[in-house]
Short mmCIF file of C-alpha atoms in Angstrom, two decimals:
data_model
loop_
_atom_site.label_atom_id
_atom_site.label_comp_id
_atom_site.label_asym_id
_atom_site.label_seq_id
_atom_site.Cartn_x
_atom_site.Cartn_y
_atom_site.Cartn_z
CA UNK A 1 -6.96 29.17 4.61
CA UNK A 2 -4.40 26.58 5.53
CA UNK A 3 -1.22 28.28 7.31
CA UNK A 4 2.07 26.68 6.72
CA UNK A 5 4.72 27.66 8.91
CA UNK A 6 8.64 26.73 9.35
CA UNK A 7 9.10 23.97 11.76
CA UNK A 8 11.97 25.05 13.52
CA UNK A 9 11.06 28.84 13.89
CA UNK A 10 7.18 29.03 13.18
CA UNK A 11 7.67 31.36 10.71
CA UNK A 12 5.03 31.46 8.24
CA UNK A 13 5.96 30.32 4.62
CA UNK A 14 2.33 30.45 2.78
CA UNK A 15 -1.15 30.30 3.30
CA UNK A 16 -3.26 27.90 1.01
CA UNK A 17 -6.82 27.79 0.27
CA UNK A 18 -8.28 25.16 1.65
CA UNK A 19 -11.06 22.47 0.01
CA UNK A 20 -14.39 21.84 0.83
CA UNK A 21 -16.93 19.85 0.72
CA UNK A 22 -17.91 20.93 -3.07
CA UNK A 23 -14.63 20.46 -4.29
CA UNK A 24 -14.11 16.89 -2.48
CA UNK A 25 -17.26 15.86 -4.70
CA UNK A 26 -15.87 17.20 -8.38
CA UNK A 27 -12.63 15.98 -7.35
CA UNK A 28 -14.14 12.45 -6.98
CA UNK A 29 -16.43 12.76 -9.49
CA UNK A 30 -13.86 13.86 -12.05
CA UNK A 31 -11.39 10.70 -10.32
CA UNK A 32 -14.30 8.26 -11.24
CA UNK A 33 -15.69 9.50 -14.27
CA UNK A 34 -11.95 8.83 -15.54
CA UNK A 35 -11.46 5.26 -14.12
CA UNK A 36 -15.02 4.27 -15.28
CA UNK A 37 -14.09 5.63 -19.13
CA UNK A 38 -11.75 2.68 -20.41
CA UNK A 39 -10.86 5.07 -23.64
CA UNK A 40 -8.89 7.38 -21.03
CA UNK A 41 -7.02 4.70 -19.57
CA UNK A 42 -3.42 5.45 -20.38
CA UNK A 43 -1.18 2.49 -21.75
CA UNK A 44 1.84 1.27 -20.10
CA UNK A 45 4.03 2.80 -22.35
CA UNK A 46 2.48 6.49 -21.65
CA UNK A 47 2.57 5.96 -18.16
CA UNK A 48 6.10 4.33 -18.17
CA UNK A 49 7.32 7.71 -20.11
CA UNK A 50 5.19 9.96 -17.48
CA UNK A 51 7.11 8.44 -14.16
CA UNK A 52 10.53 9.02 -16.24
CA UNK A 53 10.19 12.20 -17.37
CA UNK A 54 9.14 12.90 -13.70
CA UNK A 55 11.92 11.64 -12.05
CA UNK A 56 14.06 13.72 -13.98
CA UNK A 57 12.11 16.65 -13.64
CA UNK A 58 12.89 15.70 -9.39
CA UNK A 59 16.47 15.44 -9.87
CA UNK A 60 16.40 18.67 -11.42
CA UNK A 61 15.16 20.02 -8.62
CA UNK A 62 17.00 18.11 -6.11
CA UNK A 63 18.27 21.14 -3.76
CA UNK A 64 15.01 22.56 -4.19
CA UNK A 65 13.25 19.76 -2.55
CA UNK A 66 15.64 19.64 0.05
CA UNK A 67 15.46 22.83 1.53
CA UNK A 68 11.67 22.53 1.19
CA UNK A 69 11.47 19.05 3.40
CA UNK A 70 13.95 21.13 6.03
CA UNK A 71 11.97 24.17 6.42
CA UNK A 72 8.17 22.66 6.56
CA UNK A 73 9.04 19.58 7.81
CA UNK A 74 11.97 20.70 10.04
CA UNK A 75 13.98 16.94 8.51
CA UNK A 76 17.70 18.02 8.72
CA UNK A 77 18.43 19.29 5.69
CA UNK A 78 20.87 16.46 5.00
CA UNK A 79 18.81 13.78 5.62
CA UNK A 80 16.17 15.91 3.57
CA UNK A 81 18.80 15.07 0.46
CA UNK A 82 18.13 11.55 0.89
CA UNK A 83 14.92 11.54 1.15
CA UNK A 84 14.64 13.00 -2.05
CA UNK A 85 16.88 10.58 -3.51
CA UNK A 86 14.92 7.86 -1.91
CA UNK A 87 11.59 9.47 -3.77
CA UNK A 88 13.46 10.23 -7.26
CA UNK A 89 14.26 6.53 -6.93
CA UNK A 90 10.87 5.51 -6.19
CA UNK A 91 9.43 7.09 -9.08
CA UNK A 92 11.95 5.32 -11.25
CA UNK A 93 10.90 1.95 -9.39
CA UNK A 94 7.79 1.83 -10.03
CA UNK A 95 8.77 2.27 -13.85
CA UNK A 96 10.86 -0.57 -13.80
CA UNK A 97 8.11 -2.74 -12.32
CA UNK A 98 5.64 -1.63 -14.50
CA UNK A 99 8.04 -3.31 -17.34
CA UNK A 100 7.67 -6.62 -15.86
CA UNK A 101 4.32 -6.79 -14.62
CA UNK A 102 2.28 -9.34 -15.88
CA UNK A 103 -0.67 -11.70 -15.04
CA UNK A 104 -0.32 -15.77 -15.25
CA UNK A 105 -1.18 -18.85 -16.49
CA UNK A 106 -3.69 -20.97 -14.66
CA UNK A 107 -3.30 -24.98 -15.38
CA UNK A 108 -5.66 -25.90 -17.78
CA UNK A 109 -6.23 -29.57 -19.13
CA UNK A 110 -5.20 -31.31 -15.85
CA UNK A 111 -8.84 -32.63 -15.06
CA UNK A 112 -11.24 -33.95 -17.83
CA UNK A 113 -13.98 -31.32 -17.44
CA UNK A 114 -10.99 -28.43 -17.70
CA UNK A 115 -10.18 -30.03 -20.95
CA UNK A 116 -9.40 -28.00 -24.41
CA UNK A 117 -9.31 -24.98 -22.63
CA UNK A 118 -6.69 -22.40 -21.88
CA UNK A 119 -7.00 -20.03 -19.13
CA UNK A 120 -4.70 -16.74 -18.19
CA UNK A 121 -4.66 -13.47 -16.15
CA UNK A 122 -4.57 -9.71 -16.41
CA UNK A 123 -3.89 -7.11 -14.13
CA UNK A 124 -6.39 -4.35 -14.29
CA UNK A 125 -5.93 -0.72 -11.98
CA UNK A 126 -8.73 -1.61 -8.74
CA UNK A 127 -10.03 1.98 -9.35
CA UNK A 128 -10.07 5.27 -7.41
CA UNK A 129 -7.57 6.04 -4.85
CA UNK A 130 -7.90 7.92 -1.28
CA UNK A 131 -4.05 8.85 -0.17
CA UNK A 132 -3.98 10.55 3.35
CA UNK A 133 -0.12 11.18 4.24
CA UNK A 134 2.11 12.19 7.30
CA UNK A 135 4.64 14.85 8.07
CA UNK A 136 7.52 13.03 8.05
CA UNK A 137 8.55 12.67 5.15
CA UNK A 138 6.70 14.85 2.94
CA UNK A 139 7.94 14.24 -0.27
CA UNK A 140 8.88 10.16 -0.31
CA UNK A 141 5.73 9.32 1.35
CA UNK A 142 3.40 11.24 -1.36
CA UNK A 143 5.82 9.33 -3.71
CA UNK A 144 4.99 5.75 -2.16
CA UNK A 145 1.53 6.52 -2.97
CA UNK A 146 1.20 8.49 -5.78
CA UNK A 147 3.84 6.52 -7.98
CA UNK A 148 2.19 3.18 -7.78
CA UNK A 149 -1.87 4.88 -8.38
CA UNK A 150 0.30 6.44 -11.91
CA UNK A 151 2.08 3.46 -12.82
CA UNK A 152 -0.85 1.26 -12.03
CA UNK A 153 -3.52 3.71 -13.47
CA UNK A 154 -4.96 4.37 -11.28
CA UNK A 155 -6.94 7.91 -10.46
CA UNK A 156 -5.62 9.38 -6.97
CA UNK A 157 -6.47 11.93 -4.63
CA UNK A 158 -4.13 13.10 -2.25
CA UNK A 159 -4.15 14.33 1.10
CA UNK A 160 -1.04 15.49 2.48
CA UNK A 161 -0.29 16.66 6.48
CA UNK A 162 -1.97 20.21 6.76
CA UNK A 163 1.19 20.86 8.56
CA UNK A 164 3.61 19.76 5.59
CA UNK A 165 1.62 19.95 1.89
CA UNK A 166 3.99 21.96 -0.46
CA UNK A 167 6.70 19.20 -1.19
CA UNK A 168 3.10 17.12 -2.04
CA UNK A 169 1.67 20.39 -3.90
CA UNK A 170 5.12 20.90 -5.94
CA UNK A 171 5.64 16.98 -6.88
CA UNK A 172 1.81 16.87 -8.35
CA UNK A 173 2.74 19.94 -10.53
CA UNK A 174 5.57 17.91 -11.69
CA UNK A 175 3.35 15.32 -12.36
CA UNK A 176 1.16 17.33 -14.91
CA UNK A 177 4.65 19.15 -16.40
CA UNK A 178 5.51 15.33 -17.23
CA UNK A 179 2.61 15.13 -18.89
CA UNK A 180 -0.13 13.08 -16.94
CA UNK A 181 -3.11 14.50 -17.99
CA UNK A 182 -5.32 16.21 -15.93
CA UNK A 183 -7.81 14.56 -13.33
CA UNK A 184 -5.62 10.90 -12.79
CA UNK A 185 -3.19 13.20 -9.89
CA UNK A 186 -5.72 15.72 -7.70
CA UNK A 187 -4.43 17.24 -4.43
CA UNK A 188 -6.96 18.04 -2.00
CA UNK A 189 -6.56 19.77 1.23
CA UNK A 190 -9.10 20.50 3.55
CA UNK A 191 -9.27 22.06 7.32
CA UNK A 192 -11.71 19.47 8.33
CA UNK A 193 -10.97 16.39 9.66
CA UNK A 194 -14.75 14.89 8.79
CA UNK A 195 -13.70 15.91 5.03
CA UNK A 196 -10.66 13.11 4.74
CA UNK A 197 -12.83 10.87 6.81
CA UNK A 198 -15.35 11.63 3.42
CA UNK A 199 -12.72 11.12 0.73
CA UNK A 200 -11.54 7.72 2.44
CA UNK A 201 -14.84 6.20 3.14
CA UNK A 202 -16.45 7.43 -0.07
CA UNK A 203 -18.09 4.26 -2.09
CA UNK A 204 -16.09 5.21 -5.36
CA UNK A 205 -13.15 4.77 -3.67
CA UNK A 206 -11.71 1.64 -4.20
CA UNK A 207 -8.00 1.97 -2.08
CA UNK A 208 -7.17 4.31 0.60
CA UNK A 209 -3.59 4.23 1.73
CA UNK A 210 -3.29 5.50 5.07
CA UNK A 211 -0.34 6.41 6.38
CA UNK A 212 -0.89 7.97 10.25
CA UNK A 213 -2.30 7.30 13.37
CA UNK A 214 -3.39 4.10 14.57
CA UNK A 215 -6.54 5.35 15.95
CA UNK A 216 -7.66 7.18 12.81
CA UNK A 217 -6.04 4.60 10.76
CA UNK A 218 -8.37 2.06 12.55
CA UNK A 219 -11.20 4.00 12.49
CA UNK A 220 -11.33 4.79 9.11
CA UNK A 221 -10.90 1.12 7.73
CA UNK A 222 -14.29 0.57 9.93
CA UNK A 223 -15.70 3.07 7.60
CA UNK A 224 -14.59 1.96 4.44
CA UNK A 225 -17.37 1.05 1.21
CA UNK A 226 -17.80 -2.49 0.87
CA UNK A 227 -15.11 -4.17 -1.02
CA UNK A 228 -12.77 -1.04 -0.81
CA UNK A 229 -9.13 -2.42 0.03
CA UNK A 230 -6.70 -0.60 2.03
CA UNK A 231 -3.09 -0.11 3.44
CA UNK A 232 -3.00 1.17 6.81
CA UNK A 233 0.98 2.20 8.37
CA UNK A 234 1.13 3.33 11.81
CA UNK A 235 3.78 3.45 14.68
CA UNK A 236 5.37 1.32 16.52
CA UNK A 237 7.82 1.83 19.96
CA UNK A 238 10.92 -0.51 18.05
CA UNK A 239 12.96 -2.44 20.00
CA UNK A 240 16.97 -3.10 19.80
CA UNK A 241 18.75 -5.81 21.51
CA UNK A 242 22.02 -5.10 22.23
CA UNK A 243 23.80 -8.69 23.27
CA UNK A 244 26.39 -9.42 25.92
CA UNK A 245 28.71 -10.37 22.52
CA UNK A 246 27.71 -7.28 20.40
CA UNK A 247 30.71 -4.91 19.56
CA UNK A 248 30.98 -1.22 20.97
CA UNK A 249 32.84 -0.06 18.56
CA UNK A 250 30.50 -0.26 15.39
CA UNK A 251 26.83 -0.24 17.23
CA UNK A 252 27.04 3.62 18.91
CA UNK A 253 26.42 4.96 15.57
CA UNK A 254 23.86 3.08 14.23
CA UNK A 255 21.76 3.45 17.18
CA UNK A 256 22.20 6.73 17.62
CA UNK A 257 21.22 7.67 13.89
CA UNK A 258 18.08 5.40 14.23
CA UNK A 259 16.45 6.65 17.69
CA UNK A 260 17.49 10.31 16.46
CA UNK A 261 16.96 10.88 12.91
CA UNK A 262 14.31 12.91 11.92
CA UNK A 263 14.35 13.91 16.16
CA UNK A 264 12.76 10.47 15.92
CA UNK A 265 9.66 11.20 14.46
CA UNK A 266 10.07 8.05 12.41
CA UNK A 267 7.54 4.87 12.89
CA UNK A 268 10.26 2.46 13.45
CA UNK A 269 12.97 4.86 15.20
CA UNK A 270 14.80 2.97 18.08
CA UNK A 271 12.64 3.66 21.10
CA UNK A 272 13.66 0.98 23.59
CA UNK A 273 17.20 -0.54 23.93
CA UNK A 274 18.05 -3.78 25.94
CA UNK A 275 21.09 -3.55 26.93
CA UNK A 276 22.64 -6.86 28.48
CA UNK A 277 23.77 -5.62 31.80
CA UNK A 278 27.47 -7.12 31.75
CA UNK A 279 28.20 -3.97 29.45
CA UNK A 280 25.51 -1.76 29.68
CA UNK A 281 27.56 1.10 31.50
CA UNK A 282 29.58 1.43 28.96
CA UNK A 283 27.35 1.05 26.33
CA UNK A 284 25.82 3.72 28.42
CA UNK A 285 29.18 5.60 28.74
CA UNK A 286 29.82 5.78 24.98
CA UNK A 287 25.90 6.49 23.81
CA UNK A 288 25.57 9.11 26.27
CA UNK A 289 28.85 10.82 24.67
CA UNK A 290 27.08 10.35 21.22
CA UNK A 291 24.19 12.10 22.05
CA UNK A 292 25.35 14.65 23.69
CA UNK A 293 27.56 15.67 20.62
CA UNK A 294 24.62 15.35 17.85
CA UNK A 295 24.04 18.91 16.45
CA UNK A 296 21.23 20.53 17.41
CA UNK A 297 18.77 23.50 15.98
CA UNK A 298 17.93 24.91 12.39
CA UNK A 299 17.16 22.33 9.76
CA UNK A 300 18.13 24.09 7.06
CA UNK A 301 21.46 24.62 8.36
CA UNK A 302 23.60 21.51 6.54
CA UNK A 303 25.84 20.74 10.00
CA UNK A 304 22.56 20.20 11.48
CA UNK A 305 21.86 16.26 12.83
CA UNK A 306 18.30 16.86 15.01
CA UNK A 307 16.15 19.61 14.52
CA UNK A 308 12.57 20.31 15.61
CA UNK A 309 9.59 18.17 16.29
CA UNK A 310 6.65 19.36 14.48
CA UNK A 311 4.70 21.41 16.93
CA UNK A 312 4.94 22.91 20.12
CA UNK A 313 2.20 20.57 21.36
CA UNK A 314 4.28 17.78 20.34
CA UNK A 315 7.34 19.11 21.91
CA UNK A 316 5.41 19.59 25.43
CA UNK A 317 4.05 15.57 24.69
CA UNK A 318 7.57 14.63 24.77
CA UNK A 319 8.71 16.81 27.67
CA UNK A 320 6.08 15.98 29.76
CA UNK A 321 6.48 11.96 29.13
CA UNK A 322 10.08 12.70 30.14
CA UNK A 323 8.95 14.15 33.38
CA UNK A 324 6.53 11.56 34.14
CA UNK A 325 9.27 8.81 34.01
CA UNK A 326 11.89 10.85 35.56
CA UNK A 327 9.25 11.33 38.37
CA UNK A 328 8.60 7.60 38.90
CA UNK A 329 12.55 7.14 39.45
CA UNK A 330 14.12 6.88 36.01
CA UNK A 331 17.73 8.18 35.16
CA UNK A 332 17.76 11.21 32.45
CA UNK A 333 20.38 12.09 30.29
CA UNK A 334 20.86 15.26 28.20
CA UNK A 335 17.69 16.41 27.66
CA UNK A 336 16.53 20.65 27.45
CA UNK A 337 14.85 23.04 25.58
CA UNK A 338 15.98 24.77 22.37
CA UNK A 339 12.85 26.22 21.42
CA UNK A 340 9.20 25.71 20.92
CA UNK A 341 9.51 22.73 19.16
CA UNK A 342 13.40 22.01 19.10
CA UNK A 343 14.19 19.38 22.21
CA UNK A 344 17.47 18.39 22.95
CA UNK A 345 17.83 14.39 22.50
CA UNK A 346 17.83 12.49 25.99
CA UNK A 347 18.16 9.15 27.12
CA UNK A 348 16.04 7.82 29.73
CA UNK A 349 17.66 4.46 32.05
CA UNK A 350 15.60 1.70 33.12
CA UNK A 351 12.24 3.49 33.07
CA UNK A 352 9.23 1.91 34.96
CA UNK A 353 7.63 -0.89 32.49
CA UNK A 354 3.88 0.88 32.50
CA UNK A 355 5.43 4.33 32.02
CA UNK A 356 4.08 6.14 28.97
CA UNK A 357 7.73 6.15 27.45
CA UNK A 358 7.60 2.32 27.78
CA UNK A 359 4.48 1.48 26.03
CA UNK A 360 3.27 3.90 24.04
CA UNK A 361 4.65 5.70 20.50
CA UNK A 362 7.28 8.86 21.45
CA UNK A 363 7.96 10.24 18.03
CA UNK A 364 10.33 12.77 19.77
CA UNK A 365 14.47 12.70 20.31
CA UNK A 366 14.69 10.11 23.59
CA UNK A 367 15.78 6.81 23.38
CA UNK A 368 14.83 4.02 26.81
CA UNK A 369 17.33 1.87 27.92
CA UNK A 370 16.93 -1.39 29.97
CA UNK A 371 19.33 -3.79 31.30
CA UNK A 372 18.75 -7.17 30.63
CA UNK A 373 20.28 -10.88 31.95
CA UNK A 374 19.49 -13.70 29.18
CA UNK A 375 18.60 -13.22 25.24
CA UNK A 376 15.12 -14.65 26.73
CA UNK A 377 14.34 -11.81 29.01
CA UNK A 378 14.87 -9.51 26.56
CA UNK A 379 12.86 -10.86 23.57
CA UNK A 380 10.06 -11.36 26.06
CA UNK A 381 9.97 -7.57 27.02
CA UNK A 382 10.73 -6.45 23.39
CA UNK A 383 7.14 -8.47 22.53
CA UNK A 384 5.24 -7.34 25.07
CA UNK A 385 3.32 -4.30 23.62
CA UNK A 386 0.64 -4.33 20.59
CA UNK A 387 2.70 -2.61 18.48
CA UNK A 388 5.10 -4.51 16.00
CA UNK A 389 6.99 -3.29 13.51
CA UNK A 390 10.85 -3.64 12.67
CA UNK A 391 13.01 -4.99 15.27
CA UNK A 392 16.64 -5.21 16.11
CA UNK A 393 19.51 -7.38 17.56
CA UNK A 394 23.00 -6.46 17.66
CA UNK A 395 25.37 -9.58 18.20
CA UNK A 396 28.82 -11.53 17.26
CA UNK A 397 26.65 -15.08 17.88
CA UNK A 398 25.19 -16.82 15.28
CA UNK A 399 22.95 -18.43 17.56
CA UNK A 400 21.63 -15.18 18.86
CA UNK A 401 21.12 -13.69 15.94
CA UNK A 402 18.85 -16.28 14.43
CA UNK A 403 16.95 -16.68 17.66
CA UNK A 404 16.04 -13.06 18.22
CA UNK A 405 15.21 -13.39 13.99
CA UNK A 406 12.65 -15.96 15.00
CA UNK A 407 10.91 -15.00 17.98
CA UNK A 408 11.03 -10.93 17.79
CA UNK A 409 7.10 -10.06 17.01
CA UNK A 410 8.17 -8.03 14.22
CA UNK A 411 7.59 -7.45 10.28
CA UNK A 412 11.16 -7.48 10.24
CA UNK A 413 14.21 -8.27 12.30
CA UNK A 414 17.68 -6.17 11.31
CA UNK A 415 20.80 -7.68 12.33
CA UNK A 416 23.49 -5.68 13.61
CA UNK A 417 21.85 -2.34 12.29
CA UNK A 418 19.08 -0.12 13.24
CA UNK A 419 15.26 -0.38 13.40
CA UNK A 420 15.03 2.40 11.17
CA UNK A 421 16.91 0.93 7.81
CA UNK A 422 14.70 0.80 4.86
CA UNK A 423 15.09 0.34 1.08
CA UNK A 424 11.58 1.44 -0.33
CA UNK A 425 11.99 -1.58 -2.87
CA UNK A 426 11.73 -4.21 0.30
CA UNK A 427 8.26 -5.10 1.94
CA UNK A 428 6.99 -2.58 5.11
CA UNK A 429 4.20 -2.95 7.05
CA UNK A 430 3.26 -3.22 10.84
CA UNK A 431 1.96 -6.02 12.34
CA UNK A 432 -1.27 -6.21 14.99
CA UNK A 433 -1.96 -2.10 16.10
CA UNK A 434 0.94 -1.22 13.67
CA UNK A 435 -0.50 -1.57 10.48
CA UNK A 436 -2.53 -3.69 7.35
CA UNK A 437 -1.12 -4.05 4.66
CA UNK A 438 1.90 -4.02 2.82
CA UNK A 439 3.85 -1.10 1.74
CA UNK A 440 6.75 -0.73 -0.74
CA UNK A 441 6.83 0.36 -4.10
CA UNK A 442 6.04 -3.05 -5.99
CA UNK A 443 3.74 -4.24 -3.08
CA UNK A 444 1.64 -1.20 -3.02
CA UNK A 445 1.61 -1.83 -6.85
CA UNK A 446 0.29 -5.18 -6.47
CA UNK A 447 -2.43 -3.62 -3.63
CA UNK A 448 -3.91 -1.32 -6.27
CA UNK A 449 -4.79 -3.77 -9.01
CA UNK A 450 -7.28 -6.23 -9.66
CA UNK A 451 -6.16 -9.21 -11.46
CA UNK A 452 -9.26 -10.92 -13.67
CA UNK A 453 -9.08 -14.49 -15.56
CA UNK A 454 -9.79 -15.03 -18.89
CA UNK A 455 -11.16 -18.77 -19.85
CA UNK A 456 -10.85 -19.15 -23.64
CA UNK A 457 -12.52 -22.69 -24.83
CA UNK A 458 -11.10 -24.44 -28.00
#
């Protein structure tokens, strides 16, 4: 049986039967036998009508899904609102893209031996697909994977966090009440680790989207049948440039929302700040108020700003990274213990370079912050780790902005916002240890079909 317990209090919620190794094999079989049956194939239309009726079927349970994402996840509740807008959104996305998508012409004619022929495209669903999720956002993740495998048609199996599953469990029962029939949407949850390691590397599986660690994600494309594509998203420790020019006013807020939201358990959550040192103390000054005053404790409670980290263990990580760097001579602000899990958000100055808070992944509520002299220095130390995945620079220049937009190592450079802005319309993926792939509604889409050419001679 799988436990599922509040976040924030460890309170138990449910307990879940878990999946074994007989039900990972009809589950596949059943996923395969579907794909490999043409006459089940659902037409665009059908599948079109499923992912609308199932957005509204989400919207109608809006609150519902909300309180949910606060109280397994421990996601303030309000930011557990727009994640489920973000998800009822991304359902409708992938409708809309399904309208347009189309193969294309290839040039015919243009060479004597390609003569009196015409020659075109399809786009066919690549097959079975292996979804292993994370905890942090428990319902728009599921949705980033599920919603494309549906619109493309393709069968999925999905495996949510053992830690978060019932947003997952309650959006696939929407699926069916939409009317997808059954087999194309199986959840499968198992206490194993060797049995998702089985679904993802099986040789009917044809895409696994990965969304975790970078050692498992890593691992597991090693595995992977021959030919099988994948997406892999990790973490990343996302740096923010804060420039000599950059206005106090308008950047406290930002920042603070992206290296706190979610108690930044978020892949591209501001992690390390350079600071340009002519105004770094009162950057420092006006952050440190900021932080301070973000509202701490119970998720579900709609005042609240940062709430728990997942587990304990993952609360002592955190703590114990603090005290490592505040050992080696860095300055720590705020910082304590709520609870078990709940940490209050801290700021650590001018850590040492090889400290664990400097180059590795926190996924907790701290924030770094560096001083820097020239725009130089500080590109140079926001590429020097293998992880890259959004970046940032706050700044009045022109010239500074497109510089850092050039040279940051990053998927993607923001401008006078956070590290942590997405639209789940816009391309997202990690670069070197941070990822393969792309993710995004449409992109995803585009990963998880097969396109084929058709020749026809005259």
């Amino acid at each position: 049986m799988i436990k599922v317990v509040q976040a924030f209090d460890r309170q138990l919620m449910t307990e879940l039967p878990s999946d074994d190794a007989e039900a990972l094999e009809a589950k596949l079989a059943t996923a395969y036998r579907l794909f490999k049956d043409r006459s089940s194939w659902l037409k665009p239309y059908e599948r079109i009508e499923i992912l609308r009726k199932l957005a509204a079927l989400m919207e109608g349970r809006r609150e519902y899904f909300g309180k949910q994402i606060a109280r397994e996840g421990g996601k303030p509740y309000a930011d557990a609102l727009v994640e489920t807008d973000r998800a009822i959104d991304g359902v409708r996305n992938a409708a809309e893209i399904l309208r347009t998508s189309a193969g294309r012409e290839i040039p015919m004619g243009i060479t004597k031996s390609s003569d009196h022929r015409r020659a075109w495209t399809i786009e066919e669903p690549i097959g079975v697909v292996a979804a292993i999720s994370a905890f942090n956002h428990p319902l728009n993740l599921i949705v980033h994977q599920v919603a494309p495998a549906i619109a493309t048609g393709c069968p999925v199996i999905v495996k949510p966090a053992t830690t978060t599953p019932l947003s997952c469990l309650d959006l696939v029962k929407l699926v069916h009440e939409a009317g997808m029939p059954e087999g194309w949407v199986q959840t499968f949850l198992p206490e194993e680790r060797e049995l998702a390691e089985a679904l993802a590397t099986d040789s009917r599986v044809a895409f696994l989207s990965f969304i975790g660690s970078a050692r498992v994600g890593w691992y597991l494309r090693s595995k992977l049948a021959p030919g099988a594509r994948c997406a892999l998203e990790h973490g990343g420790a996302a740096p923010v440039i804060v420039d000599r020019s950059a206005d106090l006013d308008k950047i406290i807020e930002p920042i603070a929302k992206g290296g706190y939201y979610h108690a930044g358990q978020v892949c591209v959550s501001v992690q390390r700040i350079y600071v340009h040192e002519d105004i770094q103390q009162e950057f420092l000054d006006r952050f440190a108020r900021r932080v301070a005053s973000l509202n701490v404790g119970d998720p579900v409670l709609p005042q609240t700003e940062v709430g728990p980290l997942i587990l304990p263990a993952e609360s002592d990580r955190v703590q114990s990274w603090i005290d490592e760097a505040v050992a080696a001579g860095s300055r720590l602000i705020g910082g304590g213990r709520i609870s078990e899990t709940t940490l209050k958000p801290s700021i650590l100055v001018d850590p040492p370079k090889d400290a664990k808070v400097s180059t590795l992944e926190v996924f907790g509520p701290l924030t770094c912050v560096y001083p820097f002299r020239t725009l130089d220095e500080a590109i140079t130390a926001a590429n020097s780790l293998p992880v890259a995945f959004q970046s940032s620079i706050f700044t009045r220049e022109l010239a500074s902005a497109f510089e850092a937009a050039e040279r940051l190592d990053a998927s993607a450079v923001m401008i006078n916002d956070h590290t942590a802005f997405r639209v789940d319309w816009m391309p997202f993926a990690g670069r070197h240890v941070s990822g393969h792939g792309i993710g995004g509604i449409p992109y995803t889409m585009h990963e998880m079909t097969a396109e084929k050419m058709i020749v026809f001679k005259s």
